[in-house]
Tab-separated table of C-alpha atoms in Angstrom:
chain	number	residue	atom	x	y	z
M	1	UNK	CA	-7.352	-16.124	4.561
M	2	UNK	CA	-7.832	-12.806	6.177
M	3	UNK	CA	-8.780	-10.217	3.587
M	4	UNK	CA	-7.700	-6.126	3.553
M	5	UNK	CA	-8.397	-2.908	1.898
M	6	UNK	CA	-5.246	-0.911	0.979
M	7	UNK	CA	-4.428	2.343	-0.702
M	8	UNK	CA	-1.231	2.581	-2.457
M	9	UNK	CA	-0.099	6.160	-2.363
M	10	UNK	CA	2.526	7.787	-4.170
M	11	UNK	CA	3.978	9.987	-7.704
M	12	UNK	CA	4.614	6.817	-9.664
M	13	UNK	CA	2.848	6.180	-13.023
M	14	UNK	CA	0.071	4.042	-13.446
M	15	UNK	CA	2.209	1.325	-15.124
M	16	UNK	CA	4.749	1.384	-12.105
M	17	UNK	CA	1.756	1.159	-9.927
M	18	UNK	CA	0.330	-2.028	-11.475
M	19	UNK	CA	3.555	-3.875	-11.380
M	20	UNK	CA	3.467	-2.906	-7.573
M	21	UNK	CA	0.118	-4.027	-6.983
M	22	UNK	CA	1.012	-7.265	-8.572
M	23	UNK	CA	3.710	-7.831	-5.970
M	24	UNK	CA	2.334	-6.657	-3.123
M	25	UNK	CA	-0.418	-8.768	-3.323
M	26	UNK	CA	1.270	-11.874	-4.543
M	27	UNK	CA	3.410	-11.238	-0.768
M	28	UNK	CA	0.872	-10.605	1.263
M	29	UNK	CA	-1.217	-14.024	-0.956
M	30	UNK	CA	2.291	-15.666	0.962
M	31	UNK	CA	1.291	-14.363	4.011
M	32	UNK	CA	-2.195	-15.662	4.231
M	33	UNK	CA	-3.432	-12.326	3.589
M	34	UNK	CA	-6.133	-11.327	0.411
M	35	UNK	CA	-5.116	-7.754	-0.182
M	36	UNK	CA	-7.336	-5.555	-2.823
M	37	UNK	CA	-5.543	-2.434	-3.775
M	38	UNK	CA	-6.339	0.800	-5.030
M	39	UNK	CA	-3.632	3.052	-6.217
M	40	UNK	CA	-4.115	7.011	-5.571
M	41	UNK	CA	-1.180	9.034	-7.252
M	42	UNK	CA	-0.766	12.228	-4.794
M	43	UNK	CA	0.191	14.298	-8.144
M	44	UNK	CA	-3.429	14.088	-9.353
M	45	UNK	CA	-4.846	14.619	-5.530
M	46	UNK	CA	-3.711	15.015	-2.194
M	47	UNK	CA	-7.280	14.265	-0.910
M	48	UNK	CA	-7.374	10.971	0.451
M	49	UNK	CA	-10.630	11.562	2.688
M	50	UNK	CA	-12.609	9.809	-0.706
M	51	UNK	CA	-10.978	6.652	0.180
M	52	UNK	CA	-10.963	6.469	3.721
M	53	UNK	CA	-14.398	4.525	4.381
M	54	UNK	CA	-12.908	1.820	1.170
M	55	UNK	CA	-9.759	1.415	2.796
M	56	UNK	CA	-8.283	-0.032	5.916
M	57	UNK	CA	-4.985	1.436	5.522
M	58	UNK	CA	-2.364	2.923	3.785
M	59	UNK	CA	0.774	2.130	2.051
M	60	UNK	CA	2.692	4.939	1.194
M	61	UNK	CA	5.087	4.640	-1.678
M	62	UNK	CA	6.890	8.247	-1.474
M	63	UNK	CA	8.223	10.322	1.207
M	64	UNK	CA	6.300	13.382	0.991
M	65	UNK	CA	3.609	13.959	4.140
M	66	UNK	CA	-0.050	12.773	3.633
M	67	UNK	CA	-3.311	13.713	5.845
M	68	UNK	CA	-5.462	11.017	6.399
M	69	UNK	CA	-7.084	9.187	9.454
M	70	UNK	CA	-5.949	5.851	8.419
M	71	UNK	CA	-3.334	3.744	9.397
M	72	UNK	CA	-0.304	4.617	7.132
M	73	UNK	CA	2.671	1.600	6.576
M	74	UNK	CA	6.205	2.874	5.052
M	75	UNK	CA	5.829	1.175	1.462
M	76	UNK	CA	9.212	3.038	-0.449
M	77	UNK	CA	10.990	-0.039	-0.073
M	78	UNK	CA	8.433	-1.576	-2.808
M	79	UNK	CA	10.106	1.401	-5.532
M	80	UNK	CA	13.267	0.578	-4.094
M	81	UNK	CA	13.907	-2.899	-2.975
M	82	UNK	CA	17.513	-2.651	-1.595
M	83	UNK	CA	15.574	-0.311	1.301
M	84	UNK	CA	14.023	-3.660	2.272
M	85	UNK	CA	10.303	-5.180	1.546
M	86	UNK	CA	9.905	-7.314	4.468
M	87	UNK	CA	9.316	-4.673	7.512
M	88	UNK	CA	6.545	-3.543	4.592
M	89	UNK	CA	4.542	-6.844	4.722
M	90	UNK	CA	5.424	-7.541	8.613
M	91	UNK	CA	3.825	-4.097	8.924
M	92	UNK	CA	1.015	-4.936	7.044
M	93	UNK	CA	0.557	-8.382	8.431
M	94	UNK	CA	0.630	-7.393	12.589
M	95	UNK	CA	-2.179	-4.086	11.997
M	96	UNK	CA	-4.166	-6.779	9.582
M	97	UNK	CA	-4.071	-9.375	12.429
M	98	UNK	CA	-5.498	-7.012	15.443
């Protein structure tokens, strides 16, 4: 099982947050893939530079623009599900794999 850092970023509450932790990593558990998460809400800080040597990449859950130097992956399908969740995890799955 390959293993990867991600930061979840986005304006959603902490409880919202969990419950998308939850199911990303039970997807990406699908997928062969051991995923631990940290969730940064962009409300509380913009500065993402703290997590950038804990992370591998990013998953951004909102639409607004962030500044960091690691990979970011579209993640506002996993709010809204009817935008689609699989390009999310394929995403995830091809940069985790190089």
């Amino acid at each position: 099982m390959k293993k990867v850092s991600l930061l979840l970023v986005g304006g959603m509450k902490q409880e919202k947050a969990e419950k998308v932790i939850v199911i990303l990593t039970e997807e990406l558990k699908k997928r062969e893939i051991q995923a631990d998460v940290i969730y940064a809400n962009l409300f509380d800080s913009a500065d993402l530079s703290q997590y950038e040597d804990k992370c591998d990449l990013v998953v951004h859950a909102g639409t607004g623009k962030i500044d960091t130097n690691l990979k970011v992956v579209q993640g506002l399908g996993l709010l809204y599900p009817y935008m689609g969740t699989e390009p999310i995890y394929d995403e995830i799955q091809k940069i985790v794999s190089e």
